[in-house]
Coordinates of C-alpha atoms and ligand atoms in Angstrom, one line a residue:
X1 CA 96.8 169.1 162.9
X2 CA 97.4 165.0 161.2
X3 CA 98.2 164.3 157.7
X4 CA 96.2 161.1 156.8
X5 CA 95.5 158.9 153.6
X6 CA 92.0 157.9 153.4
X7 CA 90.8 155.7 150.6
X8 CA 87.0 156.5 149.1
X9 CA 85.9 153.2 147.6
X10 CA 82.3 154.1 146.9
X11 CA 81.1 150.2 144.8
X12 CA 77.9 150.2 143.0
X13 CA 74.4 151.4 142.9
X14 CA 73.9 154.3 145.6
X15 CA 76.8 153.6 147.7
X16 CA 78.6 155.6 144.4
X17 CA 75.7 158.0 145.4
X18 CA 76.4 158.9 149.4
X19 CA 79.7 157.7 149.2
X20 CA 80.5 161.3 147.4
X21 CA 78.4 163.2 149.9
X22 CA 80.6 161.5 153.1
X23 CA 84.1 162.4 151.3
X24 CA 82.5 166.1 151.1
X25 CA 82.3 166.1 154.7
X26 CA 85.5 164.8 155.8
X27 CA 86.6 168.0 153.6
X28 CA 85.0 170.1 155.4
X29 CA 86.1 169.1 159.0
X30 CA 90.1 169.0 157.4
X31 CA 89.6 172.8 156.5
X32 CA 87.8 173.8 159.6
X33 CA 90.2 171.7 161.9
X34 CA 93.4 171.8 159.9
X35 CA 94.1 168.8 158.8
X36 CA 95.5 167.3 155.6
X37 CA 93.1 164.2 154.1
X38 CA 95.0 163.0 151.1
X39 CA 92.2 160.9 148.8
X40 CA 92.6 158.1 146.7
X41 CA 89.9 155.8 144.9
X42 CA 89.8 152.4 144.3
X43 CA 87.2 149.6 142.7
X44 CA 84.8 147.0 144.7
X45 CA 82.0 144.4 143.4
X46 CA 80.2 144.9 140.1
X47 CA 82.2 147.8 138.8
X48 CA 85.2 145.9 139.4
X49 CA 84.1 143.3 138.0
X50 CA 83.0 145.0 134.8
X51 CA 86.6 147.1 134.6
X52 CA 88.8 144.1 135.6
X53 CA 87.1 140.5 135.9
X54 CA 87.8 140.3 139.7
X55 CA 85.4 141.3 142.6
X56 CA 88.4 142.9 144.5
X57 CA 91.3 143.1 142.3
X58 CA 95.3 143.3 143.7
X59 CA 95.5 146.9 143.1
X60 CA 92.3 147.8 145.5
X61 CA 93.6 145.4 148.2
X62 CA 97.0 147.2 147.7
X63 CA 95.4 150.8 148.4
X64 CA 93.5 149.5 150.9
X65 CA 96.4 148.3 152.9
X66 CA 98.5 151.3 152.3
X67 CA 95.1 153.8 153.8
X68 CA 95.4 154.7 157.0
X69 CA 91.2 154.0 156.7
X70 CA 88.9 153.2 153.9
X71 CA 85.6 155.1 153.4
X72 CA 83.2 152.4 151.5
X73 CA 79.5 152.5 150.1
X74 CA 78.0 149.1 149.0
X75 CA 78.3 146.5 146.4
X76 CA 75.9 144.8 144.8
X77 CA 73.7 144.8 141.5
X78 CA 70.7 143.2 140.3
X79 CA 72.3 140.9 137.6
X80 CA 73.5 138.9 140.3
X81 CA 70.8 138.7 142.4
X82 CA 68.4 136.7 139.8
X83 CA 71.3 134.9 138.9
X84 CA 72.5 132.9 142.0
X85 CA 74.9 130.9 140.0
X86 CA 77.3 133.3 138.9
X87 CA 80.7 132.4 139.7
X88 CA 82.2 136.1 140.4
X89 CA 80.1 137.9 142.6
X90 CA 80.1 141.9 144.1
X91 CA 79.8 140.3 147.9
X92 CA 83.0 138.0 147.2
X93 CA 84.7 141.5 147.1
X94 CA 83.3 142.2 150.4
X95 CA 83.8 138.9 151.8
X96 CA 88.0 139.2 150.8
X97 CA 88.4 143.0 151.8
X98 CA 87.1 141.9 155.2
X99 CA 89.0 138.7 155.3
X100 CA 92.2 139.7 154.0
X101 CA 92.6 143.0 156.3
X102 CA 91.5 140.8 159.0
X103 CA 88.3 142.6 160.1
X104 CA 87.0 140.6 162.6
X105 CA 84.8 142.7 164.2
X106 CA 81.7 144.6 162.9
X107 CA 80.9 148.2 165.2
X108 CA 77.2 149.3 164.7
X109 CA 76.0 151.6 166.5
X110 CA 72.4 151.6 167.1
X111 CA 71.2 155.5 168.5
X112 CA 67.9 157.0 167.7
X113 CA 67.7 160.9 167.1
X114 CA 65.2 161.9 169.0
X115 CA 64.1 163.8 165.8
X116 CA 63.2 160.7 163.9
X117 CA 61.2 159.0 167.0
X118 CA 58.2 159.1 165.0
X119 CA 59.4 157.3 161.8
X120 CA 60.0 154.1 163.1
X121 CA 57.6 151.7 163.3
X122 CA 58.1 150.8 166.5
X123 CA 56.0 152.9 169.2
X124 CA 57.8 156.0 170.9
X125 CA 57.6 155.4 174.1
X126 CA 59.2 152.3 173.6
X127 CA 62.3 153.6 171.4
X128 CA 62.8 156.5 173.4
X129 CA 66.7 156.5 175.0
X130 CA 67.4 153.2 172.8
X131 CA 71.2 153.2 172.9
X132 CA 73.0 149.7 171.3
X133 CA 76.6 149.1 170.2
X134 CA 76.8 145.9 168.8
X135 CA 79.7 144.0 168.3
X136 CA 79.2 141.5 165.5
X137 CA 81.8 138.8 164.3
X138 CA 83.2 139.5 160.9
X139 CA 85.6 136.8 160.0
X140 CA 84.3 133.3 161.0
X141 CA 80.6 131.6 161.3
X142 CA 79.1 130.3 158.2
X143 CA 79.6 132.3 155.4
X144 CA 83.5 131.6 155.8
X145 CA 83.2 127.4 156.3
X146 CA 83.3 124.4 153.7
X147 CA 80.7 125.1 151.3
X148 CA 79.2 123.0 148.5
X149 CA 77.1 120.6 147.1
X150 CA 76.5 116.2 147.4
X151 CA 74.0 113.9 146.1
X152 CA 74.3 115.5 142.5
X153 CA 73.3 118.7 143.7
X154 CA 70.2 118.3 145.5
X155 CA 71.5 118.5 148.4
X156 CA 73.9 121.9 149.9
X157 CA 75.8 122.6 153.1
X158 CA 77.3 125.6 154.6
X159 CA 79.9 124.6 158.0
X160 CA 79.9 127.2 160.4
X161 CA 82.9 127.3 163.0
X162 CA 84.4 129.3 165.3
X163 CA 88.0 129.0 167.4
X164 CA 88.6 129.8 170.8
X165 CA 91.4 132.6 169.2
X166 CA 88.2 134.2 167.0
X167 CA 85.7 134.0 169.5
X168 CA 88.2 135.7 172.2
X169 CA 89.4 138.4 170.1
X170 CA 86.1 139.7 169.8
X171 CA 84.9 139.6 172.8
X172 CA 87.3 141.2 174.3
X173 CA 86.6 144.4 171.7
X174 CA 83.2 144.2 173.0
X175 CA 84.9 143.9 177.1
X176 CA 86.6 146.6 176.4
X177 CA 83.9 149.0 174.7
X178 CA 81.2 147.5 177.7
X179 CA 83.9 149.2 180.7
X180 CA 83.4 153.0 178.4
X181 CA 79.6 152.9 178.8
X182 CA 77.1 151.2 181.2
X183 CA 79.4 148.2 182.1
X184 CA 76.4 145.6 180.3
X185 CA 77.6 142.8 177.9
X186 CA 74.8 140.7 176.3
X187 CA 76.2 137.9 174.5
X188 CA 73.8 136.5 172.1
X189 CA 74.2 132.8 170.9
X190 CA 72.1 129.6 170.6
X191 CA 74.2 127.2 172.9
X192 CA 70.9 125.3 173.5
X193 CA 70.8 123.6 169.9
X194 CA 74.5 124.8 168.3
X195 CA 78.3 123.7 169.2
X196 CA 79.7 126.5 167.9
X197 CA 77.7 128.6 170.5
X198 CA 78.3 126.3 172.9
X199 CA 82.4 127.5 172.7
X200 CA 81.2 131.0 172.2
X201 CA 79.6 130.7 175.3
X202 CA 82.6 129.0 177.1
X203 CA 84.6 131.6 175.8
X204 CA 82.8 135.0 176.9
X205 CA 82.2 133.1 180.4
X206 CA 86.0 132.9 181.1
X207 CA 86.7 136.2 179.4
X208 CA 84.4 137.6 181.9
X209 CA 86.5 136.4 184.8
X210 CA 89.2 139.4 183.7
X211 CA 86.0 141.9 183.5
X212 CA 84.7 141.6 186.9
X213 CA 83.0 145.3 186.4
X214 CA 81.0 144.0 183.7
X215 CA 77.9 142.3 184.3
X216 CA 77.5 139.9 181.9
X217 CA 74.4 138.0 180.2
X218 CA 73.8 135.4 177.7
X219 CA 70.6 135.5 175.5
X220 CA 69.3 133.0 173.0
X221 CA 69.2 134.8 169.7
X222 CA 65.8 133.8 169.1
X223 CA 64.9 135.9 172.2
X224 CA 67.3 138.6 171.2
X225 CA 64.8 139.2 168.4
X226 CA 61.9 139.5 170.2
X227 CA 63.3 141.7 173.1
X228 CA 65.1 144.0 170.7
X229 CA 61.3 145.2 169.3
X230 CA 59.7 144.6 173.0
X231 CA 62.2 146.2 174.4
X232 CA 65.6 147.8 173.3
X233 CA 66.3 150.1 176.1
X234 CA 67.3 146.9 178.1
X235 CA 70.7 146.4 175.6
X236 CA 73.6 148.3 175.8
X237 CA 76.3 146.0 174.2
X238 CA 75.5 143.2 172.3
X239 CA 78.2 140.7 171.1
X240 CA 77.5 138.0 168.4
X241 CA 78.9 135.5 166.0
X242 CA 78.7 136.7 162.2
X243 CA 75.4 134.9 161.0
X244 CA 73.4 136.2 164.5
X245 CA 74.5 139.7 163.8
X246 CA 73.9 140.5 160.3
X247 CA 70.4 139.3 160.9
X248 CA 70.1 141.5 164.1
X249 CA 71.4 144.6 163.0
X250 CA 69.3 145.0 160.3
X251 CA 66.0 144.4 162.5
X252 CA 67.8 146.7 164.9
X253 CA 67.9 149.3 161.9
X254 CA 64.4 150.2 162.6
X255 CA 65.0 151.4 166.0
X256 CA 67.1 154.5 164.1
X257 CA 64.1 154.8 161.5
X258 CA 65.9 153.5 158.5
X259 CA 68.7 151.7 157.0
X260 CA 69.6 154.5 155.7
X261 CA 70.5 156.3 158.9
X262 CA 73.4 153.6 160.3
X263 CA 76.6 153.4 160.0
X264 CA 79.2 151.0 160.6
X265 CA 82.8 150.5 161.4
X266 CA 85.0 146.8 160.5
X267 CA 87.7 147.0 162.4
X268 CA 91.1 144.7 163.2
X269 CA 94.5 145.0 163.4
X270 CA 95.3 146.8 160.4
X271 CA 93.3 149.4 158.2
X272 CA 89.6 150.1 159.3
X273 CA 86.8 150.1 156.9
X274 CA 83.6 152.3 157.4
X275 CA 80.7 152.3 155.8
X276 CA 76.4 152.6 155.9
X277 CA 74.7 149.0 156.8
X278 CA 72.8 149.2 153.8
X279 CA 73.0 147.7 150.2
X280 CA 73.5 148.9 147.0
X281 CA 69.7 149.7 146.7
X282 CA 69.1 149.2 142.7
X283 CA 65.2 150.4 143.6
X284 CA 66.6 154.1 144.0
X285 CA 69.7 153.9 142.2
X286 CA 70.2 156.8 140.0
X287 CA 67.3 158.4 141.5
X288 CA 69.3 161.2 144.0
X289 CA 66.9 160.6 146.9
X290 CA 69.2 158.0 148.8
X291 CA 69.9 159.3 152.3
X292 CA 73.7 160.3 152.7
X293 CA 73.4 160.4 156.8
X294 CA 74.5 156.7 157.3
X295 CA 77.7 157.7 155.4
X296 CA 78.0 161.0 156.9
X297 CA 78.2 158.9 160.1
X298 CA 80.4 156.4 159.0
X299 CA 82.6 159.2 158.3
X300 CA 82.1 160.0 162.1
X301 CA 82.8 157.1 163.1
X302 CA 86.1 157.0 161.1
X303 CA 87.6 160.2 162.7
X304 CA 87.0 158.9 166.2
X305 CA 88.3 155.1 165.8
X306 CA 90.8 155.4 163.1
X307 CA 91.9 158.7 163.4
X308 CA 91.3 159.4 167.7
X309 CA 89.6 162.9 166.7
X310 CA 86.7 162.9 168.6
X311 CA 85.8 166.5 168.2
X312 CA 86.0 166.3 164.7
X313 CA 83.1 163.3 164.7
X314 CA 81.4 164.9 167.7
X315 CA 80.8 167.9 165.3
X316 CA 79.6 165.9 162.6
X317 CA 77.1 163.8 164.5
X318 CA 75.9 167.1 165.5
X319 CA 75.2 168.7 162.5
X320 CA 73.3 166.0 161.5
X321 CA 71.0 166.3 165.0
X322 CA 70.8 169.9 164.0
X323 CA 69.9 169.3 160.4
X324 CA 67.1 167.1 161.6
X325 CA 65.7 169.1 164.3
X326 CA 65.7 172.1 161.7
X327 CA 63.1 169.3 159.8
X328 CA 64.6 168.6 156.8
X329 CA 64.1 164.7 156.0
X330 CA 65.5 162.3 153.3
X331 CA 62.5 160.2 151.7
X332 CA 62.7 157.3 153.7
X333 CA 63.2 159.5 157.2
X334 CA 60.4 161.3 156.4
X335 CA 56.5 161.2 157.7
X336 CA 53.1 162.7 157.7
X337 CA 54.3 166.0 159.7
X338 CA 57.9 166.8 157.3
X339 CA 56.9 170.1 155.3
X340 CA 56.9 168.8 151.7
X341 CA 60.0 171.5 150.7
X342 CA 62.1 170.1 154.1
X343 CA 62.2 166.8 152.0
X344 CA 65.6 166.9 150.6
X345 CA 67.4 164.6 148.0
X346 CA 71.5 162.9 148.4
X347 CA 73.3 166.5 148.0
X348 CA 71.4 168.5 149.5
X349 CA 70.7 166.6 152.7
X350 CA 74.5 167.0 152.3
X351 CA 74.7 170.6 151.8
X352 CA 72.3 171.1 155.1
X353 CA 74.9 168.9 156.9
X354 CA 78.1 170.7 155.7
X355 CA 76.1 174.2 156.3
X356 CA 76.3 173.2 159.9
X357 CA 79.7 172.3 159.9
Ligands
NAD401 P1 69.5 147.5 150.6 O1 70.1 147.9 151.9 O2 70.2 147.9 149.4 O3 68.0 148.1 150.5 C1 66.9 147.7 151.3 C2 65.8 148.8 151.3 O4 66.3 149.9 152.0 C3 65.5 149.3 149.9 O5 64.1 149.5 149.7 C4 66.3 150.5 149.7 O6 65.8 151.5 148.8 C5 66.3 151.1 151.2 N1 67.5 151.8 151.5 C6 68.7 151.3 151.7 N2 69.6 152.3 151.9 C7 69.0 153.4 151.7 C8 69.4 154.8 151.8 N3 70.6 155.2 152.1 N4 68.4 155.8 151.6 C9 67.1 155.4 151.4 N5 66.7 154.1 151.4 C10 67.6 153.1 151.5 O7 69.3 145.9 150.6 P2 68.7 144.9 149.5 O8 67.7 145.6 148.7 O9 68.4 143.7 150.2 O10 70.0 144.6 148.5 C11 70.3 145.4 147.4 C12 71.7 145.0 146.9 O11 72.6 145.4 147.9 C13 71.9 143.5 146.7 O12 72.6 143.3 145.5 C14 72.6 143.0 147.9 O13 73.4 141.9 147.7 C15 73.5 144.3 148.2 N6 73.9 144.4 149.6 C16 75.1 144.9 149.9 C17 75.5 145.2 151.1 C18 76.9 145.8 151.4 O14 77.5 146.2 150.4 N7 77.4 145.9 152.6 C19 74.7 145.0 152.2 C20 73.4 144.5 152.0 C21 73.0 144.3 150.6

């Protein structure tokens, strides 16, 4: 039995929407194991911005901090998006959460359901036993160097960089979490054209030294691409710089069937964040069909890394395998064969799950 203090910081758009449905469940496994979640909220992105100016203001930093993890949905909203010269932005809230509680490295597990093999759009027999945990870079890369603007404004630049210390700290995450599964470590860079990967590479190739029962290889990312749709059984874990791997992960989302289905953990030294890949989705805001499974699993995910409860998450990532072998699809999960009254909206796909638990 653990007392814990988990923050629910659910943003905008659906993430307000699932982010309810995954609190539900870590209710349920604290009554049926014991434990005692304490909840508090806190504001992110648009509605933050609309309540107090500031993408992520002191007081939700504060909270965060204090959490012993954060439950998170998405941020984003459509204002900002046809408007890319708006000085405060939802991602800047994003961006500082991650920077400031020094998340540096981006857990996304990549497991098909067998349930679901037929709603990718990738064939079967190719998806079948595809099993990825990649490890993407959170802190550095691109989105985090000199910005701006020269030759009155018609021309723009974005510095990506990368230290030894960033690249090191990752990779040994991604060491680590290789040795607990098939001992495979695919680094993905492009040290043929960039310098920054040309460190990165240095880098893994001397961590590697200390990992001797890890076989170890280094992909182009251009390649990566291709191989991850031609063949995705050949990855087990995949490191890469922060640009590489948000680009990756979301092609990998169609391996699992949908965005809607992954979930992620941003972890570092401090407080870990967990939360679905996706957006804020504004095209099904409001609409209750948003699937709640990615942040059911991101709740999974949180009582196994945060918390060490690994029966608690096993049981959860179950009852969603059972929920989905008993049929019963979200919108975007579901296809040809799903019985129109096994198509379920946000809380009920929720209900099913908590049934189970
Ligand atoms: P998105 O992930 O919100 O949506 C992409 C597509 O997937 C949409 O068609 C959406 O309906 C569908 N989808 C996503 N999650 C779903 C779910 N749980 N159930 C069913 N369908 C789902 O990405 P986008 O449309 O590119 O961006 C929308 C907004 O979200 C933008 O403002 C963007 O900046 C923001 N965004 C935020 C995050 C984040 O907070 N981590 C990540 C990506 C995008």
């Amino acid at each position: 039995m653990a007392t814990k203090n988990i923050l629910i910081v659910p943003g905008d758009g659906i993430g307000q929407e699932v982010t309810a449905v995954g609190k539900k469940v870590l209710d349920a496994i604290a009554a049926k194991f014991g434990h005692e979640f304490h909840y508090d909220e806190a504001l992110i992105g648009h509605v933050a911005i609309e309540a107090t100016g500031e993408a992520l203001p002191a007081e939700s930093l504060e909270k965060m901090r204090k959490s012993d993890a954060v439950l998170f949905g998405a941020v984003g909203h459509p204002k900002y998006d046809n408007d890319p010269s708006a000085k405060v932005r939802p991602e800047q809230g994003l961006l500082k959460m991650r920077k400031e509680l020094g998340l540096y490295a981006n857990l996304r597990p990549i497991k098909l359901f067998d349930e679901l093999l037929s709603a990718s759009s990738i064939k079967p027999e190719i998806l079948k036993g595809a099993d990825i945990l990649f490890f993407r870079e959170l802190t550095g890369d691109i989105y985090f160097g000199e910005k701006g603007r020269k030759n009155d404004g018609d021309t723009a630049y974005d510095v990506a960089e990368y230290s030894r210390y960033e690249v090191e700290r990752i990779g040994r995450k991604a060491f680590e979490a290789a040795r607990t599964r098939k001992k495979k470590l695919c680094s993905v860079d492009k040290a043929n054209v960039l310098e920054t990967s040309r460190l990165w590479r240095e880098v893994i190739q001397k961590l590697a030294l200390e990992y001797p029962d890890v076989e170890v290889e280094h992909q182009f990312v251009d390649s990566t691409a291709m191989m991850l749709i031609k063949n995705p059984c050949r990855f087990d874990v995949v490191v890469t710089a922060n640009l590489f791997g948000d680009i990756l992960t979301d092609e990998a989302s169609q391996i699992a069937g949908s965005m809607g289905m992954l979930a992620s953990a941003s972890i570092g030294d401090g407080t870990g964040v967990y939360e679905p890949i996706h957006g804020s989705a504004h095209d099904i805001t409001g609409k209750g069909i948003a699937n709640p499974l990615a942040s059911i699993l991101s709740a999974a995910l949180l009582l196994d890394i945060s918390f060490g409860m690994k029966d608690e998450s096993d049981l959860v990532i179950s009852a969603v395998d059972q929920v989905l072998k008993q049929g019963f699809r979200t919108v975007d999960i579901a296809d040809a064969t799903t019985k129109p009254e096994n198509i379920l909206g946000t809380a009920a796909m929720g209900e099913a799950v908590l049934k189970f638990i």
